[in-house]
PDB file of C-alpha atoms in Angstrom:
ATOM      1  CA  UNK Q   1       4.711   5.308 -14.448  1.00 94.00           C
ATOM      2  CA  UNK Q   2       6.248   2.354 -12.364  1.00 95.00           C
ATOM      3  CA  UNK Q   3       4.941   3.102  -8.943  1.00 95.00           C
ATOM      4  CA  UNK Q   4       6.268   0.281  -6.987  1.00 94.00           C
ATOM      5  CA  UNK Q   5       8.916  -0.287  -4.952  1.00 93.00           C
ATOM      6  CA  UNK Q   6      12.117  -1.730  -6.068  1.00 92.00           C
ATOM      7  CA  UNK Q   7      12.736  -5.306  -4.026  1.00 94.00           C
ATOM      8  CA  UNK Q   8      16.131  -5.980  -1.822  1.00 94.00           C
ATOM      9  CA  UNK Q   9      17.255  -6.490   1.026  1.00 94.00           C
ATOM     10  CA  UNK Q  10      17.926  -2.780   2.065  1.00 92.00           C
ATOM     11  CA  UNK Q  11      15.019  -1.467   1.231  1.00 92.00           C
ATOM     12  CA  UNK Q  12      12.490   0.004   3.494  1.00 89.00           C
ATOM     13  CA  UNK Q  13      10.266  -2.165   5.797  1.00 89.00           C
ATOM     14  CA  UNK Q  14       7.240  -1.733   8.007  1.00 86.00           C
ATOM     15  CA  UNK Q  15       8.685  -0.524  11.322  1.00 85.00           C
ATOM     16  CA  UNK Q  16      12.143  -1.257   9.916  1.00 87.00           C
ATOM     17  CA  UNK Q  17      11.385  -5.065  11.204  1.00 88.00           C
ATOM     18  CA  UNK Q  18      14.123  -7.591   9.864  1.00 91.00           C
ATOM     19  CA  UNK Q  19      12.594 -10.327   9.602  1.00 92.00           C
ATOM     20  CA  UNK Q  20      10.160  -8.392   6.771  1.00 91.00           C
ATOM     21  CA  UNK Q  21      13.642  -7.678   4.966  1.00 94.00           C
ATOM     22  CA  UNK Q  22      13.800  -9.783   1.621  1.00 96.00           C
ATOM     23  CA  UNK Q  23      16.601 -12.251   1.446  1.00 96.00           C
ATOM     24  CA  UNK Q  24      17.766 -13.292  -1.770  1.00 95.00           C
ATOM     25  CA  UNK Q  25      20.069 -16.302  -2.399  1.00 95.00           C
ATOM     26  CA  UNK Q  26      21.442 -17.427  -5.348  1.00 94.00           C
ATOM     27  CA  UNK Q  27      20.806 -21.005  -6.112  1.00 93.00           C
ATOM     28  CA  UNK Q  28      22.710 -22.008  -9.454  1.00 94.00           C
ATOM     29  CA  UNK Q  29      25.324 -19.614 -10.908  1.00 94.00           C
ATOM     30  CA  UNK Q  30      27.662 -19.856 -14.025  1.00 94.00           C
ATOM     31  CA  UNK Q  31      30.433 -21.755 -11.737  1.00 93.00           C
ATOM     32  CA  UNK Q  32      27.875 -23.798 -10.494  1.00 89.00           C
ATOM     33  CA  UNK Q  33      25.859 -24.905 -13.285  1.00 88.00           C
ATOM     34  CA  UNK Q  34      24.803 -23.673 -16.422  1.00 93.00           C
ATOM     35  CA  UNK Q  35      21.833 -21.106 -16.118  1.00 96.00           C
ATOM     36  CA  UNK Q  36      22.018 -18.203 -12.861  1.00 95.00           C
ATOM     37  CA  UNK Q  37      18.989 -19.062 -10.559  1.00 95.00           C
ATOM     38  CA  UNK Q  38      17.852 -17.522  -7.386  1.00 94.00           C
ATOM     39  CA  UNK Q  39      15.020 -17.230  -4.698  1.00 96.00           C
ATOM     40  CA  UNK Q  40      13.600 -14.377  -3.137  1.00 95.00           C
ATOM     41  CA  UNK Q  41      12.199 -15.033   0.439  1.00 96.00           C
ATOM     42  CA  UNK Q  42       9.947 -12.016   1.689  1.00 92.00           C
ATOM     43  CA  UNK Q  43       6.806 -11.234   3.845  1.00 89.00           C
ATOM     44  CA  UNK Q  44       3.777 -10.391   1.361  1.00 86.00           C
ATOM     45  CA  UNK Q  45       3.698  -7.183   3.292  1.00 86.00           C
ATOM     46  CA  UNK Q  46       6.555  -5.800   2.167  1.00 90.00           C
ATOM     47  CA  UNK Q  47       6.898  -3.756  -0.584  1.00 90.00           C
ATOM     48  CA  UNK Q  48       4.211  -2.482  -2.828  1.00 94.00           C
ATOM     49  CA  UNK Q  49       1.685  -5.132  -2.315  1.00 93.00           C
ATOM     50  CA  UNK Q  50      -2.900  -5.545  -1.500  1.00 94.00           C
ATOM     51  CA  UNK Q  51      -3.529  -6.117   1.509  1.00 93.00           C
ATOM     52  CA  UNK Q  52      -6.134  -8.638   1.546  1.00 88.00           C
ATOM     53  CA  UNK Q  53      -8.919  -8.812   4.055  1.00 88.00           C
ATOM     54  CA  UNK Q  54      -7.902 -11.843   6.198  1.00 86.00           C
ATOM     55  CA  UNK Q  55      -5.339  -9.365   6.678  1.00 87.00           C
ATOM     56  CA  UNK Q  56      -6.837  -7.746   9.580  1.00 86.00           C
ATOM     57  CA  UNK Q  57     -10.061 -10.299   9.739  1.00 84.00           C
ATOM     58  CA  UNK Q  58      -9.569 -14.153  11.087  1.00 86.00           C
ATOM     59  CA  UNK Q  59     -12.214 -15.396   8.420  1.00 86.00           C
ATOM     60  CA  UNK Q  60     -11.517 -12.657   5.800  1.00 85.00           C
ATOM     61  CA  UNK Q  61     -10.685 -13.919   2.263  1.00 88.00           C
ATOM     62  CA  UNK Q  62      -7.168 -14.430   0.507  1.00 89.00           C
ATOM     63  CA  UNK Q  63      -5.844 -12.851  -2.604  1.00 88.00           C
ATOM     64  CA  UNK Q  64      -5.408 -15.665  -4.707  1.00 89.00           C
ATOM     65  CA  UNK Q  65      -9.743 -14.759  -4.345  1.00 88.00           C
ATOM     66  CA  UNK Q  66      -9.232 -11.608  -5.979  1.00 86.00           C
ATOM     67  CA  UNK Q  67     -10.296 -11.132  -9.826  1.00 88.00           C
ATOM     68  CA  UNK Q  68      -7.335  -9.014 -11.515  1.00 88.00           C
ATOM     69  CA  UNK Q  69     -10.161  -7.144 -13.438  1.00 89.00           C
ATOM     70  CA  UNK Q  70     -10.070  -5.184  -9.831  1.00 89.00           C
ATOM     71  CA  UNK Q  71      -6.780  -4.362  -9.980  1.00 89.00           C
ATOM     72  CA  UNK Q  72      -5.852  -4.140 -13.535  1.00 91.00           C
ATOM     73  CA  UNK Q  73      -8.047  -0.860 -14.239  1.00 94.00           C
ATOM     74  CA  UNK Q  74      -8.331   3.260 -14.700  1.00 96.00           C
ATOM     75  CA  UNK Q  75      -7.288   4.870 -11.112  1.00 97.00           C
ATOM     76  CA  UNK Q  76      -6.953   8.996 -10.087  1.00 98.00           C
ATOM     77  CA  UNK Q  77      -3.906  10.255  -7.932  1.00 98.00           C
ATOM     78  CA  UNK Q  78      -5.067  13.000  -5.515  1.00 98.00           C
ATOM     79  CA  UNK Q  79      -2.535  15.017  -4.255  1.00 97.00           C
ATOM     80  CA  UNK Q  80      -2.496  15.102  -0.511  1.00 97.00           C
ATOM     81  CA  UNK Q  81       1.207  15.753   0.357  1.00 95.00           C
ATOM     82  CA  UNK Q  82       0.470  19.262   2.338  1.00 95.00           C
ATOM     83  CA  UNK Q  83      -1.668  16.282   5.089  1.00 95.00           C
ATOM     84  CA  UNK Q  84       0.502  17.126   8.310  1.00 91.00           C
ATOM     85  CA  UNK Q  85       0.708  13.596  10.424  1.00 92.00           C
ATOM     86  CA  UNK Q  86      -2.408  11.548   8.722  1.00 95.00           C
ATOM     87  CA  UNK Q  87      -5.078  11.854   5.879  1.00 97.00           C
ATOM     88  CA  UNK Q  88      -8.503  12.440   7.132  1.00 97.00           C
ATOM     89  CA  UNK Q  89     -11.842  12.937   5.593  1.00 98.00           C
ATOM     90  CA  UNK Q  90     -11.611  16.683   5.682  1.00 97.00           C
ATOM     91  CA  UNK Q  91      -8.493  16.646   2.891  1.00 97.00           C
ATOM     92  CA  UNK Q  92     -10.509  14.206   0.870  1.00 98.00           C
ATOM     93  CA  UNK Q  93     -13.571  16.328   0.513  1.00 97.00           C
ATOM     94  CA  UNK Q  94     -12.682  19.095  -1.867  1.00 93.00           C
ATOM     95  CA  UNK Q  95     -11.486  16.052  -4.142  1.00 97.00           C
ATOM     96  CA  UNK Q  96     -13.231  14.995  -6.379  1.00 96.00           C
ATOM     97  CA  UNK Q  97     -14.390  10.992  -5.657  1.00 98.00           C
ATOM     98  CA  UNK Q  98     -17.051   9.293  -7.464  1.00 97.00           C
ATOM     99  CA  UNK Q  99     -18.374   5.307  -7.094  1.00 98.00           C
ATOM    100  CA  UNK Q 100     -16.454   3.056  -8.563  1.00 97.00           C
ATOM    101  CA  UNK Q 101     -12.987   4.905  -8.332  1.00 98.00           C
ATOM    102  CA  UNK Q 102      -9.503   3.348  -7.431  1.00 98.00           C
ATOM    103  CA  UNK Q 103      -8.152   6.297  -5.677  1.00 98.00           C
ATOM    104  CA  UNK Q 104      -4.193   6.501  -4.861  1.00 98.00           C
ATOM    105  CA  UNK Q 105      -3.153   8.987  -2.413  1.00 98.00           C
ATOM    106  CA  UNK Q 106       0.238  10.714  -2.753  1.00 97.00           C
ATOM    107  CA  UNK Q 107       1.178  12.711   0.580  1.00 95.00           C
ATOM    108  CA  UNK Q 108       4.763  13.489   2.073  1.00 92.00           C
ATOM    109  CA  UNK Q 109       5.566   9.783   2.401  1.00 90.00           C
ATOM    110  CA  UNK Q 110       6.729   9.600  -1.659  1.00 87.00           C
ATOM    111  CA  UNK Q 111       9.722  12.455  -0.657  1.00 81.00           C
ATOM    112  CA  UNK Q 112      10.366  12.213   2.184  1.00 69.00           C
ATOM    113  CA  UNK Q 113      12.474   9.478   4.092  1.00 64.00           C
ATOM    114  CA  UNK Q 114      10.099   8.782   6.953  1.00 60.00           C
ATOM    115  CA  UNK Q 115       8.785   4.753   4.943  1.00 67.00           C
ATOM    116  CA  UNK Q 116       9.506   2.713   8.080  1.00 72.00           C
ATOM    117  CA  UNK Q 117       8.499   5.030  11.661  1.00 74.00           C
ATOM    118  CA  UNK Q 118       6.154   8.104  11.307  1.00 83.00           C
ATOM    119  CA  UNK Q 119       4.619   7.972   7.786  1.00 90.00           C
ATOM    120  CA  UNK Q 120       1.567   9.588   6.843  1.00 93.00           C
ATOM    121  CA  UNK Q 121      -1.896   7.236   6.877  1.00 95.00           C
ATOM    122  CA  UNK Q 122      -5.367   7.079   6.060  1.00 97.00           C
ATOM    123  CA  UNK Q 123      -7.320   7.623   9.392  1.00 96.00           C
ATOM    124  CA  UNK Q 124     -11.033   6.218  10.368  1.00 97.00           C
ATOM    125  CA  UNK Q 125     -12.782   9.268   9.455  1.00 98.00           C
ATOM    126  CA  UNK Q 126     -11.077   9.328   5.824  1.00 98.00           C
ATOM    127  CA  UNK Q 127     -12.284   5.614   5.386  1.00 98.00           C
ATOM    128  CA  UNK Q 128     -15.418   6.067   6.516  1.00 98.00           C
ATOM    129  CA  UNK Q 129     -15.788   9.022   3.812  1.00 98.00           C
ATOM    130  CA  UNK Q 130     -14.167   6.473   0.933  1.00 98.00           C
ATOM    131  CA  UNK Q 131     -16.926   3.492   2.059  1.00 98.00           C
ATOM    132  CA  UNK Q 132     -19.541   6.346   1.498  1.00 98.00           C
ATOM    133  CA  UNK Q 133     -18.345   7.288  -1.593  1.00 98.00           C
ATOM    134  CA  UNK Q 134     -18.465   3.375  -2.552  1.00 98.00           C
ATOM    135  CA  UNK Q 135     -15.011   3.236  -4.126  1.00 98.00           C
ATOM    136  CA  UNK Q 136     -13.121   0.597  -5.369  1.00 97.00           C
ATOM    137  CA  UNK Q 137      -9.964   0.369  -4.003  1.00 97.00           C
ATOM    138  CA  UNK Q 138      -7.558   2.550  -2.315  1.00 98.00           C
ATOM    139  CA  UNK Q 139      -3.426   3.134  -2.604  1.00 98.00           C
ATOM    140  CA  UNK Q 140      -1.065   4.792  -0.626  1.00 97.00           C
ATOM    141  CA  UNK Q 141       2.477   5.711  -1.003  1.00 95.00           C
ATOM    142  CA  UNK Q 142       3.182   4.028   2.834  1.00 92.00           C
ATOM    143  CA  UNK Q 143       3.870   0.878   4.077  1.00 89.00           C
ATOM    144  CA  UNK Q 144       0.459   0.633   5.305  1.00 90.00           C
ATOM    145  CA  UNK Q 145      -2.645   2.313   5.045  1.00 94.00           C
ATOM    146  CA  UNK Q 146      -3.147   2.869   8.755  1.00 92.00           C
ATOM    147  CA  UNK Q 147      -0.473   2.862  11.489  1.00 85.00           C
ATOM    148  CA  UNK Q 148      -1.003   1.385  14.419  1.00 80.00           C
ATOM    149  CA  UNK Q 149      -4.644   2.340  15.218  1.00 85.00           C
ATOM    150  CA  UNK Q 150      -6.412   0.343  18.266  1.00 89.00           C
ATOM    151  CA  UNK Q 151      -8.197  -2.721  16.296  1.00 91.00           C
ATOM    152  CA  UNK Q 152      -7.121  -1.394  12.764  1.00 93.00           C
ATOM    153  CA  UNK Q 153     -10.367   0.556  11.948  1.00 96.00           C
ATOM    154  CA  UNK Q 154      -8.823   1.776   8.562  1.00 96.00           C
ATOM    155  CA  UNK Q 155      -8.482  -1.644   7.405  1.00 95.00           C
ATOM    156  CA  UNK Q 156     -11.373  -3.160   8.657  1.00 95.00           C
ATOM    157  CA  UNK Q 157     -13.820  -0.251   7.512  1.00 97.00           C
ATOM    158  CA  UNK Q 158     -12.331  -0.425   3.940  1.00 97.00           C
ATOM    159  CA  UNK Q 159     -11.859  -4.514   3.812  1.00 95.00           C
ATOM    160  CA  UNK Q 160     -15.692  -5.025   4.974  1.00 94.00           C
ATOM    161  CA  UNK Q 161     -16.498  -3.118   2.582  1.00 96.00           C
ATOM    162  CA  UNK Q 162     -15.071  -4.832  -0.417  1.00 94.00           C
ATOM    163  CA  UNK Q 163     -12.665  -1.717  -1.008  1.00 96.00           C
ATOM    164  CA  UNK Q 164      -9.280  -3.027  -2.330  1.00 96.00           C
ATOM    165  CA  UNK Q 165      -6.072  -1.838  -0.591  1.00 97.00           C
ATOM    166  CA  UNK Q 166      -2.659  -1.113  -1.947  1.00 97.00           C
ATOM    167  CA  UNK Q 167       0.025   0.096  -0.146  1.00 95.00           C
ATOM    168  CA  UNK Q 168       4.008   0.740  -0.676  1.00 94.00           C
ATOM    169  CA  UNK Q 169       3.502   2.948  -3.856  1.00 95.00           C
ATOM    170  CA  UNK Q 170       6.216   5.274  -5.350  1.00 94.00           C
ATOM    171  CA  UNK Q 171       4.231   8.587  -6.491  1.00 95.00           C
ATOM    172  CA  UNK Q 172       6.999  10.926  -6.111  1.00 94.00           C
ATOM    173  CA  UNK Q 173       7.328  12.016  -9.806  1.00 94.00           C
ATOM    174  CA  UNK Q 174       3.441  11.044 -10.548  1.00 97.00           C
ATOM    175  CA  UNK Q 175       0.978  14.486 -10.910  1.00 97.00           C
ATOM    176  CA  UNK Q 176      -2.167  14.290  -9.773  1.00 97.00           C
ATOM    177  CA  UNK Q 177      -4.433  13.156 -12.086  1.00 97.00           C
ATOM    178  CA  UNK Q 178      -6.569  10.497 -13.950  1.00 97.00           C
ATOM    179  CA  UNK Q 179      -4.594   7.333 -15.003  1.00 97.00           C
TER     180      UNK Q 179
END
């Protein structure tokens, strides 16, 4: 499955913010010159993309700090899309989560059209639950993993604690399962 998002300019953006819109330019065409070049100019929080932890904390570190053998592994989709508003430790409980898993959540944000105001996020409780659990890294199929909490406790519990995030997936036509 290809679960990220596709990149252009219309695509959907945290808070529907333009200036996180991608703009792509063409630099060298066949009129031009002889090969068709272009540039893509985009936040790094657009899209499907890891947030990394200097993210949400001033001395936090960068990606380019991040070995791919934490990304590039086995990961279980749990089903969440009947969470009404947010995904909280309660929904995660009857899953089964064990150490060491990269857990992606799928919820109503992967059908419905709601990417860029009231999407469906992780709250406090449900990354306090995750930290316990000593996971990996975490995905979710919005264009963050929290939104808008007071001092970003998602991120921070889940960052501090070495868990990776990954936001902006595409599960819609992913079951839930073990990848």
């Amino acid at each position: 499955y290809d679960i990220s998002m596709e990149i252009s300019h219309e695509m959907p953006v945290y808070k529907a913010r333009d200036f996180k819109r991608p703009i792509i330019e063409t630099d060298s065409d066949f009129q031009t010159g002889k090969v068709y070049e272009s540039r893509i100019n985009m936040n790094l929080h657009t899209g499907t993309h890891f947030d990394a932890p200097l993210h949400v904390t001033e001395k936090g570190k960068t990606l380019d700090e991040l070995s791919l053998e934490r990304v590039v592994t086995s990961c279980k989709v749990l089903d969440l899309s009947y969470a009404e508003n947010k995904v909280t430790s309660e929904d995660l409980v009857a899953k089964k989560i064990e150490k060491g898993d990269f857990i992606l959540i799928k919820t109503k944000n992967s059908s419905l059209d709601i990417l860029e105001k009231d999407f469906i996020y992780l709250d406090e409780t449900a990354a306090l639950y995750l930290k316990d659990k000593n996971i990996s890294g975490i995905g979710i199929d919005s264009l963050g993993i929290e939104r808008d909490q007071p001092g970003h406790p998602t991120h921070k519990t889940l960052l501090n604690a070495g868990i990776l995030i990954l936001e902006g997936l595409r599960l819609a036509d992913v079951p839930e399962g073990e990848y």
